[in-house]
Amino acid sequence: NKEGYRPLRIILVGYMGAGKTTVGKALSKELGIPFYDLDWYIESRMRRTVKQIFDERGEDGFRKMEQAMLHEVAEFEHVIISCGGGTPCFFDNMDYMNRQAETVYLKAEPDVLFRHLQMGRSVRPLLLGKTPDEIRSFIREQLEWREPFYARARHTLDVSLMDNYEKIQISVDQLC
Ligand code: S3P
């Protein structure tokens, strides 16, 4: 009996360093449903790192590929997806995600994002070659135009105060 049956899909959006991957993994463990990080999915499908894709095809080429890959993972039946910081801000990706899933904006202050990015080990092509001061102002500028896209997610979770990501315990009630 499939009546009332609905796939459980959660898509996490938010700026680089908001903790999308960390929260996604934690949720996946808690809910027992598979986790996909969109950047990792792109890398394994394309056999290229995100940095190589930026170098070879430019940001435009990356965005097209990102959209195509988003359309693959967001069709899976039960899934938690952490997308890239830019994913919601190109094409009609945010509308598409809202149709497919429970979308959650992980909202954090620029200072918190900066701190997480300093601690992180991931290579972020958009930040390469920038000094810490340049990164600070880049985050502020980008958030200004990106925030309206993020804010269209169905749910918002303020992560500025969650300092220890290891200990994050998010209940589904908070999200749905
Ligand atoms: C990007 C964020 C990255 C990655 C790419 C571009 C962005 O993902 O998709 O480097 O435009 O904000 P994370 O948010 O997972 O770092």
Short mmCIF file of N, CA and C and ligand atoms in Angstrom, two decimals:
data_model
loop_
_atom_site.label_atom_id
_atom_site.label_comp_id
_atom_site.label_asym_id
_atom_site.label_seq_id
_atom_site.Cartn_x
_atom_site.Cartn_y
_atom_site.Cartn_z
N ASN A 1 0.85 -1.20 0.00
CA ASN A 1 0.00 0.00 0.00
C ASN A 1 0.87 1.24 0.00
N LYS A 2 0.82 1.97 -1.09
CA LYS A 2 1.72 3.12 -1.23
C LYS A 2 1.04 4.42 -0.86
N GLU A 3 -0.17 4.34 -0.31
CA GLU A 3 -0.87 5.57 0.00
C GLU A 3 -0.13 6.36 1.08
N GLY A 4 0.00 7.65 0.89
CA GLY A 4 0.67 8.48 1.88
C GLY A 4 2.17 8.32 1.85
N TYR A 5 2.65 7.52 0.93
CA TYR A 5 4.10 7.29 0.86
C TYR A 5 4.80 8.47 0.22
N ARG A 6 5.88 8.90 0.83
CA ARG A 6 6.62 10.04 0.31
C ARG A 6 8.10 9.80 0.52
N PRO A 7 8.91 10.01 -0.52
CA PRO A 7 10.34 9.82 -0.30
C PRO A 7 10.86 10.85 0.70
N LEU A 8 11.80 10.44 1.54
CA LEU A 8 12.39 11.40 2.47
C LEU A 8 13.70 11.91 1.89
N ARG A 9 13.66 13.12 1.41
CA ARG A 9 14.86 13.75 0.88
C ARG A 9 15.10 15.04 1.64
N ILE A 10 16.34 15.22 2.07
CA ILE A 10 16.70 16.47 2.74
C ILE A 10 17.88 17.05 1.99
N ILE A 11 17.79 18.32 1.61
CA ILE A 11 18.91 18.97 0.95
C ILE A 11 19.39 20.14 1.81
N LEU A 12 20.67 20.12 2.14
CA LEU A 12 21.26 21.18 2.96
C LEU A 12 21.91 22.22 2.06
N VAL A 13 21.53 23.47 2.26
CA VAL A 13 22.14 24.56 1.50
C VAL A 13 22.78 25.55 2.47
N GLY A 14 23.65 26.39 1.93
CA GLY A 14 24.30 27.40 2.77
C GLY A 14 25.71 27.66 2.25
N TYR A 15 26.31 28.68 2.80
CA TYR A 15 27.62 29.11 2.31
C TYR A 15 28.71 28.08 2.61
N MET A 16 29.84 28.21 1.92
CA MET A 16 31.01 27.38 2.22
C MET A 16 31.36 27.54 3.70
N GLY A 17 31.64 26.45 4.37
CA GLY A 17 32.04 26.53 5.77
C GLY A 17 30.87 26.55 6.75
N ALA A 18 29.64 26.43 6.25
CA ALA A 18 28.49 26.44 7.16
C ALA A 18 28.36 25.10 7.90
N GLY A 19 28.97 24.07 7.33
CA GLY A 19 28.89 22.75 7.98
C GLY A 19 27.92 21.81 7.30
N LYS A 20 27.64 22.04 6.02
CA LYS A 20 26.66 21.21 5.30
C LYS A 20 27.06 19.74 5.31
N THR A 21 28.33 19.48 5.04
CA THR A 21 28.79 18.09 4.98
C THR A 21 28.74 17.44 6.36
N THR A 22 29.20 18.16 7.37
CA THR A 22 29.23 17.63 8.74
C THR A 22 27.81 17.33 9.23
N VAL A 23 26.92 18.29 9.04
CA VAL A 23 25.54 18.10 9.48
C VAL A 23 24.88 16.97 8.67
N GLY A 24 25.18 16.94 7.37
CA GLY A 24 24.62 15.89 6.50
C GLY A 24 25.00 14.50 6.98
N LYS A 25 26.27 14.33 7.33
CA LYS A 25 26.73 13.02 7.82
C LYS A 25 26.02 12.65 9.11
N ALA A 26 25.90 13.62 10.02
CA ALA A 26 25.26 13.37 11.32
C ALA A 26 23.78 12.98 11.12
N LEU A 27 23.10 13.71 10.23
CA LEU A 27 21.69 13.41 9.96
C LEU A 27 21.52 12.03 9.35
N SER A 28 22.45 11.71 8.46
CA SER A 28 22.39 10.43 7.77
C SER A 28 22.49 9.28 8.77
N LYS A 29 23.38 9.46 9.75
CA LYS A 29 23.57 8.45 10.78
C LYS A 29 22.31 8.33 11.63
N GLU A 30 21.77 9.51 11.98
CA GLU A 30 20.60 9.52 12.85
C GLU A 30 19.37 8.91 12.17
N LEU A 31 19.20 9.23 10.88
CA LEU A 31 17.99 8.79 10.19
C LEU A 31 18.18 7.46 9.47
N GLY A 32 19.45 7.04 9.36
CA GLY A 32 19.71 5.79 8.65
C GLY A 32 19.41 5.86 7.17
N ILE A 33 19.60 7.00 6.55
CA ILE A 33 19.44 7.08 5.10
C ILE A 33 20.71 7.64 4.46
N PRO A 34 20.97 7.25 3.21
CA PRO A 34 22.27 7.57 2.60
C PRO A 34 22.54 9.06 2.45
N PHE A 35 23.82 9.36 2.55
CA PHE A 35 24.28 10.75 2.45
C PHE A 35 25.10 10.95 1.18
N TYR A 36 24.82 12.00 0.47
CA TYR A 36 25.64 12.38 -0.69
C TYR A 36 26.07 13.82 -0.57
N ASP A 37 27.37 14.03 -0.70
CA ASP A 37 27.89 15.39 -0.80
C ASP A 37 27.98 15.67 -2.30
N LEU A 38 27.31 16.71 -2.77
CA LEU A 38 27.23 16.94 -4.21
C LEU A 38 28.60 17.10 -4.86
N ASP A 39 29.53 17.80 -4.18
CA ASP A 39 30.88 17.96 -4.74
C ASP A 39 31.58 16.60 -4.90
N TRP A 40 31.44 15.75 -3.89
CA TRP A 40 32.07 14.43 -3.97
C TRP A 40 31.43 13.59 -5.06
N TYR A 41 30.11 13.72 -5.19
CA TYR A 41 29.40 12.99 -6.24
C TYR A 41 29.90 13.42 -7.62
N ILE A 42 30.02 14.73 -7.81
CA ILE A 42 30.54 15.26 -9.08
C ILE A 42 31.94 14.70 -9.33
N GLU A 43 32.77 14.73 -8.29
CA GLU A 43 34.15 14.26 -8.45
C GLU A 43 34.22 12.78 -8.83
N SER A 44 33.37 11.97 -8.21
CA SER A 44 33.47 10.55 -8.53
C SER A 44 32.85 10.25 -9.89
N ARG A 45 31.77 10.94 -10.25
CA ARG A 45 31.15 10.70 -11.56
C ARG A 45 32.04 11.19 -12.70
N MET A 46 32.71 12.33 -12.48
CA MET A 46 33.51 12.96 -13.53
C MET A 46 34.98 12.51 -13.51
N ARG A 47 35.35 11.82 -12.42
CA ARG A 47 36.76 11.45 -12.21
C ARG A 47 37.68 12.67 -12.33
N ARG A 48 37.22 13.74 -11.77
CA ARG A 48 37.97 15.01 -11.76
C ARG A 48 37.71 15.67 -10.41
N THR A 49 38.69 16.40 -9.87
CA THR A 49 38.39 17.16 -8.66
C THR A 49 37.64 18.44 -9.06
N VAL A 50 36.97 19.03 -8.08
CA VAL A 50 36.25 20.29 -8.35
C VAL A 50 37.25 21.32 -8.88
N LYS A 51 38.44 21.33 -8.30
CA LYS A 51 39.46 22.28 -8.75
C LYS A 51 39.83 22.05 -10.22
N GLN A 52 40.00 20.78 -10.59
CA GLN A 52 40.32 20.48 -12.00
C GLN A 52 39.20 20.94 -12.93
N ILE A 53 37.96 20.74 -12.50
CA ILE A 53 36.83 21.14 -13.34
C ILE A 53 36.83 22.67 -13.52
N PHE A 54 37.07 23.40 -12.42
CA PHE A 54 37.17 24.87 -12.52
C PHE A 54 38.30 25.26 -13.47
N ASP A 55 39.46 24.58 -13.34
CA ASP A 55 40.61 24.93 -14.17
C ASP A 55 40.35 24.63 -15.64
N GLU A 56 39.70 23.51 -15.91
CA GLU A 56 39.53 23.08 -17.30
C GLU A 56 38.33 23.71 -17.98
N ARG A 57 37.24 23.94 -17.24
CA ARG A 57 36.00 24.41 -17.88
C ARG A 57 35.50 25.74 -17.36
N GLY A 58 36.22 26.32 -16.39
CA GLY A 58 35.80 27.59 -15.81
C GLY A 58 34.60 27.40 -14.90
N GLU A 59 34.19 28.47 -14.21
CA GLU A 59 33.05 28.34 -13.30
C GLU A 59 31.77 27.98 -14.06
N ASP A 60 31.59 28.56 -15.26
CA ASP A 60 30.37 28.26 -16.03
C ASP A 60 30.23 26.77 -16.32
N GLY A 61 31.34 26.16 -16.71
CA GLY A 61 31.33 24.73 -17.00
C GLY A 61 31.01 23.94 -15.75
N PHE A 62 31.58 24.36 -14.62
CA PHE A 62 31.30 23.68 -13.35
C PHE A 62 29.82 23.77 -13.00
N ARG A 63 29.22 24.96 -13.18
CA ARG A 63 27.81 25.16 -12.80
C ARG A 63 26.88 24.26 -13.61
N LYS A 64 27.20 24.09 -14.89
CA LYS A 64 26.35 23.24 -15.74
C LYS A 64 26.42 21.78 -15.26
N MET A 65 27.64 21.37 -14.98
CA MET A 65 27.85 20.01 -14.51
C MET A 65 27.17 19.79 -13.16
N GLU A 66 27.30 20.79 -12.30
CA GLU A 66 26.71 20.74 -10.95
C GLU A 66 25.20 20.57 -11.05
N GLN A 67 24.58 21.32 -11.98
CA GLN A 67 23.13 21.22 -12.13
C GLN A 67 22.73 19.81 -12.60
N ALA A 68 23.48 19.29 -13.58
CA ALA A 68 23.17 17.96 -14.09
C ALA A 68 23.29 16.90 -12.98
N MET A 69 24.33 17.02 -12.18
CA MET A 69 24.55 16.04 -11.10
C MET A 69 23.51 16.19 -10.00
N LEU A 70 23.09 17.44 -9.74
CA LEU A 70 22.03 17.67 -8.75
C LEU A 70 20.76 16.94 -9.18
N HIS A 71 20.46 17.00 -10.47
CA HIS A 71 19.26 16.34 -10.97
C HIS A 71 19.36 14.82 -10.84
N GLU A 72 20.56 14.28 -10.80
CA GLU A 72 20.69 12.84 -10.56
C GLU A 72 20.44 12.49 -9.10
N VAL A 73 21.16 13.15 -8.20
CA VAL A 73 21.05 12.75 -6.78
C VAL A 73 19.70 13.10 -6.17
N ALA A 74 19.09 14.19 -6.63
CA ALA A 74 17.82 14.61 -6.04
C ALA A 74 16.64 13.77 -6.52
N GLU A 75 16.92 12.76 -7.36
CA GLU A 75 15.88 11.81 -7.76
C GLU A 75 15.93 10.55 -6.90
N PHE A 76 17.03 10.37 -6.17
CA PHE A 76 17.13 9.17 -5.33
C PHE A 76 15.99 9.16 -4.32
N GLU A 77 15.61 7.94 -3.88
CA GLU A 77 14.39 7.85 -3.09
C GLU A 77 14.50 8.41 -1.69
N HIS A 78 15.45 7.89 -0.92
CA HIS A 78 15.66 8.46 0.41
C HIS A 78 17.10 8.95 0.43
N VAL A 79 17.29 10.20 0.73
CA VAL A 79 18.65 10.71 0.59
C VAL A 79 18.83 12.03 1.36
N ILE A 80 20.03 12.20 1.90
CA ILE A 80 20.43 13.50 2.47
C ILE A 80 21.51 14.03 1.54
N ILE A 81 21.34 15.24 1.06
CA ILE A 81 22.32 15.81 0.14
C ILE A 81 22.87 17.11 0.72
N SER A 82 24.20 17.24 0.73
CA SER A 82 24.74 18.56 1.03
C SER A 82 25.21 19.11 -0.31
N CYS A 83 24.68 20.27 -0.70
CA CYS A 83 25.10 20.78 -2.01
C CYS A 83 26.24 21.78 -1.83
N GLY A 84 26.76 22.26 -2.92
CA GLY A 84 27.85 23.24 -2.86
C GLY A 84 27.29 24.61 -2.46
N GLY A 85 28.15 25.47 -1.98
CA GLY A 85 27.71 26.80 -1.55
C GLY A 85 27.03 27.59 -2.66
N GLY A 86 27.40 27.31 -3.91
CA GLY A 86 26.84 28.08 -5.02
C GLY A 86 25.62 27.43 -5.67
N THR A 87 25.40 26.14 -5.38
CA THR A 87 24.35 25.39 -6.08
C THR A 87 22.99 26.10 -6.13
N PRO A 88 22.48 26.63 -4.99
CA PRO A 88 21.14 27.20 -5.03
C PRO A 88 21.05 28.49 -5.84
N CYS A 89 22.20 29.08 -6.17
CA CYS A 89 22.23 30.43 -6.72
C CYS A 89 22.33 30.48 -8.24
N PHE A 90 22.26 29.32 -8.90
CA PHE A 90 22.38 29.29 -10.36
C PHE A 90 21.18 28.55 -10.96
N PHE A 91 20.84 28.95 -12.18
CA PHE A 91 19.70 28.38 -12.91
C PHE A 91 18.45 28.43 -12.01
N ASP A 92 17.60 27.39 -12.14
CA ASP A 92 16.43 27.38 -11.25
C ASP A 92 16.64 26.35 -10.14
N ASN A 93 17.90 26.17 -9.75
CA ASN A 93 18.23 25.08 -8.81
C ASN A 93 17.46 25.15 -7.49
N MET A 94 17.26 26.36 -6.96
CA MET A 94 16.60 26.46 -5.65
C MET A 94 15.13 26.02 -5.77
N ASP A 95 14.45 26.44 -6.84
CA ASP A 95 13.05 26.02 -7.04
C ASP A 95 12.98 24.51 -7.21
N TYR A 96 13.90 24.01 -8.00
CA TYR A 96 13.93 22.56 -8.23
C TYR A 96 14.11 21.81 -6.91
N MET A 97 15.04 22.27 -6.09
CA MET A 97 15.31 21.58 -4.82
C MET A 97 14.10 21.64 -3.90
N ASN A 98 13.41 22.79 -3.89
CA ASN A 98 12.21 22.91 -3.06
C ASN A 98 11.09 21.97 -3.51
N ARG A 99 11.07 21.68 -4.80
CA ARG A 99 10.06 20.73 -5.29
C ARG A 99 10.43 19.30 -4.91
N GLN A 100 11.71 19.02 -4.91
CA GLN A 100 12.16 17.64 -4.71
C GLN A 100 12.31 17.24 -3.25
N ALA A 101 12.52 18.21 -2.35
CA ALA A 101 13.02 17.83 -1.02
C ALA A 101 12.63 18.82 0.06
N GLU A 102 12.90 18.42 1.30
CA GLU A 102 12.88 19.35 2.42
C GLU A 102 14.23 20.06 2.37
N THR A 103 14.22 21.33 2.09
CA THR A 103 15.47 22.06 1.99
C THR A 103 15.75 22.77 3.30
N VAL A 104 17.00 22.76 3.72
CA VAL A 104 17.36 23.39 4.99
C VAL A 104 18.54 24.34 4.77
N TYR A 105 18.35 25.57 5.13
CA TYR A 105 19.43 26.56 5.05
C TYR A 105 20.22 26.56 6.36
N LEU A 106 21.48 26.20 6.29
CA LEU A 106 22.35 26.29 7.46
C LEU A 106 22.95 27.68 7.49
N LYS A 107 22.39 28.50 8.37
CA LYS A 107 22.73 29.91 8.39
C LYS A 107 23.81 30.20 9.43
N ALA A 108 24.84 30.93 9.02
CA ALA A 108 25.91 31.26 9.97
C ALA A 108 26.44 32.67 9.69
N GLU A 109 26.91 33.31 10.72
CA GLU A 109 27.51 34.64 10.59
C GLU A 109 28.79 34.55 9.76
N PRO A 110 29.12 35.62 9.03
CA PRO A 110 30.36 35.62 8.24
C PRO A 110 31.61 35.25 9.05
N ASP A 111 31.69 35.72 10.30
CA ASP A 111 32.87 35.41 11.12
C ASP A 111 32.99 33.91 11.39
N VAL A 112 31.84 33.29 11.61
CA VAL A 112 31.82 31.85 11.87
C VAL A 112 32.24 31.09 10.61
N LEU A 113 31.72 31.53 9.47
CA LEU A 113 32.08 30.89 8.20
C LEU A 113 33.58 31.01 7.97
N PHE A 114 34.09 32.21 8.21
CA PHE A 114 35.53 32.44 8.02
C PHE A 114 36.34 31.49 8.90
N ARG A 115 35.94 31.39 10.16
CA ARG A 115 36.66 30.52 11.10
C ARG A 115 36.65 29.06 10.64
N HIS A 116 35.48 28.60 10.23
CA HIS A 116 35.39 27.21 9.76
C HIS A 116 36.24 26.99 8.51
N LEU A 117 36.26 28.00 7.63
CA LEU A 117 37.03 27.84 6.39
C LEU A 117 38.53 27.81 6.67
N GLN A 118 38.95 28.56 7.71
CA GLN A 118 40.36 28.54 8.08
C GLN A 118 40.77 27.17 8.63
N MET A 119 39.82 26.53 9.35
CA MET A 119 40.11 25.23 9.96
C MET A 119 40.04 24.09 8.96
N GLY A 120 39.20 24.28 7.92
CA GLY A 120 38.92 23.19 6.99
C GLY A 120 40.10 22.83 6.09
N ARG A 121 40.02 21.63 5.55
CA ARG A 121 41.10 21.16 4.69
C ARG A 121 40.69 21.09 3.22
N SER A 122 39.41 21.33 2.93
CA SER A 122 38.97 21.21 1.54
C SER A 122 39.55 22.33 0.69
N VAL A 123 39.84 21.99 -0.58
CA VAL A 123 40.31 23.01 -1.51
C VAL A 123 39.09 23.73 -2.08
N ARG A 124 39.04 25.05 -1.90
CA ARG A 124 37.94 25.84 -2.44
C ARG A 124 38.47 26.75 -3.54
N PRO A 125 38.23 26.38 -4.82
CA PRO A 125 38.81 27.16 -5.92
C PRO A 125 38.50 28.66 -5.82
N LEU A 126 37.31 29.01 -5.31
CA LEU A 126 36.94 30.43 -5.26
C LEU A 126 37.78 31.21 -4.25
N LEU A 127 38.42 30.50 -3.32
CA LEU A 127 39.18 31.20 -2.27
C LEU A 127 40.69 31.13 -2.48
N LEU A 128 41.11 30.33 -3.45
CA LEU A 128 42.55 30.14 -3.67
C LEU A 128 43.25 31.45 -4.00
N GLY A 129 44.42 31.64 -3.40
CA GLY A 129 45.22 32.82 -3.71
C GLY A 129 44.77 34.09 -3.01
N LYS A 130 43.74 33.99 -2.16
CA LYS A 130 43.27 35.19 -1.45
C LYS A 130 43.89 35.24 -0.05
N THR A 131 44.18 36.46 0.41
CA THR A 131 44.68 36.64 1.77
C THR A 131 43.49 36.52 2.74
N PRO A 132 43.76 36.29 4.04
CA PRO A 132 42.64 36.20 5.00
C PRO A 132 41.72 37.42 4.95
N ASP A 133 42.28 38.61 4.81
CA ASP A 133 41.43 39.81 4.74
C ASP A 133 40.55 39.81 3.50
N GLU A 134 41.14 39.38 2.39
CA GLU A 134 40.36 39.31 1.14
C GLU A 134 39.25 38.27 1.27
N ILE A 135 39.55 37.18 1.95
CA ILE A 135 38.52 36.15 2.14
C ILE A 135 37.36 36.68 2.97
N ARG A 136 37.70 37.41 4.05
CA ARG A 136 36.64 38.01 4.87
C ARG A 136 35.70 38.87 4.05
N SER A 137 36.27 39.76 3.23
CA SER A 137 35.37 40.65 2.49
C SER A 137 34.67 39.93 1.34
N PHE A 138 35.33 38.92 0.78
CA PHE A 138 34.70 38.10 -0.26
C PHE A 138 33.45 37.41 0.30
N ILE A 139 33.57 36.85 1.50
CA ILE A 139 32.42 36.17 2.14
C ILE A 139 31.26 37.14 2.30
N ARG A 140 31.57 38.35 2.81
CA ARG A 140 30.49 39.34 3.02
C ARG A 140 29.81 39.72 1.71
N GLU A 141 30.62 39.99 0.70
CA GLU A 141 30.06 40.39 -0.60
C GLU A 141 29.21 39.28 -1.21
N GLN A 142 29.74 38.07 -1.16
CA GLN A 142 29.01 36.96 -1.78
C GLN A 142 27.72 36.66 -1.04
N LEU A 143 27.77 36.75 0.31
CA LEU A 143 26.57 36.47 1.09
C LEU A 143 25.45 37.43 0.74
N GLU A 144 25.83 38.66 0.42
CA GLU A 144 24.82 39.66 0.10
C GLU A 144 23.94 39.23 -1.08
N TRP A 145 24.56 38.69 -2.12
CA TRP A 145 23.70 38.27 -3.24
C TRP A 145 23.24 36.83 -3.13
N ARG A 146 23.93 36.02 -2.34
CA ARG A 146 23.53 34.62 -2.24
C ARG A 146 22.42 34.38 -1.20
N GLU A 147 22.45 35.17 -0.13
CA GLU A 147 21.51 34.95 0.98
C GLU A 147 20.04 34.85 0.50
N PRO A 148 19.58 35.75 -0.41
CA PRO A 148 18.18 35.64 -0.85
C PRO A 148 17.84 34.28 -1.47
N PHE A 149 18.81 33.64 -2.09
CA PHE A 149 18.56 32.29 -2.63
C PHE A 149 18.46 31.30 -1.49
N TYR A 150 19.43 31.34 -0.57
CA TYR A 150 19.42 30.41 0.57
C TYR A 150 18.13 30.56 1.37
N ALA A 151 17.70 31.82 1.51
CA ALA A 151 16.54 32.11 2.36
C ALA A 151 15.24 31.52 1.81
N ARG A 152 15.28 31.07 0.56
CA ARG A 152 14.08 30.44 0.00
C ARG A 152 13.97 28.96 0.37
N ALA A 153 14.94 28.44 1.11
CA ALA A 153 14.82 27.05 1.58
C ALA A 153 13.60 26.95 2.49
N ARG A 154 13.04 25.76 2.59
CA ARG A 154 11.83 25.58 3.42
C ARG A 154 12.09 25.77 4.91
N HIS A 155 13.31 25.44 5.33
CA HIS A 155 13.64 25.55 6.76
C HIS A 155 14.97 26.27 6.92
N THR A 156 15.12 26.94 8.06
CA THR A 156 16.41 27.58 8.34
C THR A 156 16.89 27.09 9.70
N LEU A 157 18.16 26.76 9.76
CA LEU A 157 18.76 26.30 11.02
C LEU A 157 19.95 27.19 11.29
N ASP A 158 19.90 27.93 12.39
CA ASP A 158 21.02 28.82 12.70
C ASP A 158 22.15 28.02 13.33
N VAL A 159 23.26 27.94 12.62
CA VAL A 159 24.35 27.11 13.13
C VAL A 159 25.47 27.94 13.76
N SER A 160 25.26 29.25 13.86
CA SER A 160 26.32 30.11 14.42
C SER A 160 26.73 29.70 15.82
N LEU A 161 25.76 29.18 16.58
CA LEU A 161 26.07 28.86 17.98
C LEU A 161 26.53 27.42 18.19
N MET A 162 26.38 26.61 17.14
CA MET A 162 26.78 25.21 17.28
C MET A 162 28.28 25.11 17.02
N ASP A 163 29.04 25.25 18.06
CA ASP A 163 30.47 25.32 17.82
C ASP A 163 31.12 23.97 17.63
N ASN A 164 30.62 23.00 18.36
CA ASN A 164 31.23 21.68 18.21
C ASN A 164 30.39 20.80 17.29
N TYR A 165 30.81 20.76 16.03
CA TYR A 165 30.03 20.04 15.04
C TYR A 165 29.93 18.55 15.33
N GLU A 166 30.93 18.02 16.02
CA GLU A 166 30.91 16.60 16.35
C GLU A 166 29.69 16.27 17.21
N LYS A 167 29.29 17.24 17.98
CA LYS A 167 28.23 16.96 18.96
C LYS A 167 26.84 17.35 18.48
N ILE A 168 26.76 17.77 17.23
CA ILE A 168 25.45 18.20 16.74
C ILE A 168 24.45 17.03 16.76
N GLN A 169 23.35 17.22 17.41
CA GLN A 169 22.28 16.23 17.40
C GLN A 169 21.04 16.94 16.89
N ILE A 170 20.71 16.70 15.66
CA ILE A 170 19.54 17.38 15.12
C ILE A 170 18.40 16.40 15.00
N SER A 171 17.29 16.74 15.54
CA SER A 171 16.16 15.83 15.42
C SER A 171 15.37 16.19 14.17
N VAL A 172 14.72 15.23 13.61
CA VAL A 172 13.94 15.45 12.39
C VAL A 172 12.83 16.46 12.68
N ASP A 173 12.35 16.46 13.93
CA ASP A 173 11.28 17.40 14.29
C ASP A 173 11.67 18.84 14.01
N GLN A 174 12.92 19.13 14.24
CA GLN A 174 13.37 20.50 14.02
C GLN A 174 13.32 20.89 12.55
N LEU A 175 13.41 19.88 11.71
CA LEU A 175 13.50 20.14 10.29
C LEU A 175 12.18 20.09 9.55
N CYS A 176 11.33 19.14 9.92
CA CYS A 176 10.14 18.91 9.10
C CYS A 176 8.87 19.42 9.78
C1 S3P B 1 31.39 26.68 -4.11
C2 S3P B 1 31.37 25.87 -3.00
C3 S3P B 1 32.02 24.56 -2.94
C4 S3P B 1 32.18 23.95 -4.35
C5 S3P B 1 32.82 24.93 -5.27
C6 S3P B 1 32.06 26.26 -5.37
C7 S3P B 1 30.70 27.99 -4.06
O1 S3P B 1 31.27 23.70 -2.11
O2 S3P B 1 30.94 23.55 -4.86
O3 S3P B 1 34.12 25.15 -4.80
O4 S3P B 1 30.45 28.58 -5.13
O5 S3P B 1 30.36 28.46 -2.94
P1 S3P B 1 31.24 23.83 -0.48
O6 S3P B 1 30.19 24.81 -0.10
O7 S3P B 1 30.89 22.43 -0.08
O8 S3P B 1 32.61 24.22 -0.06
#
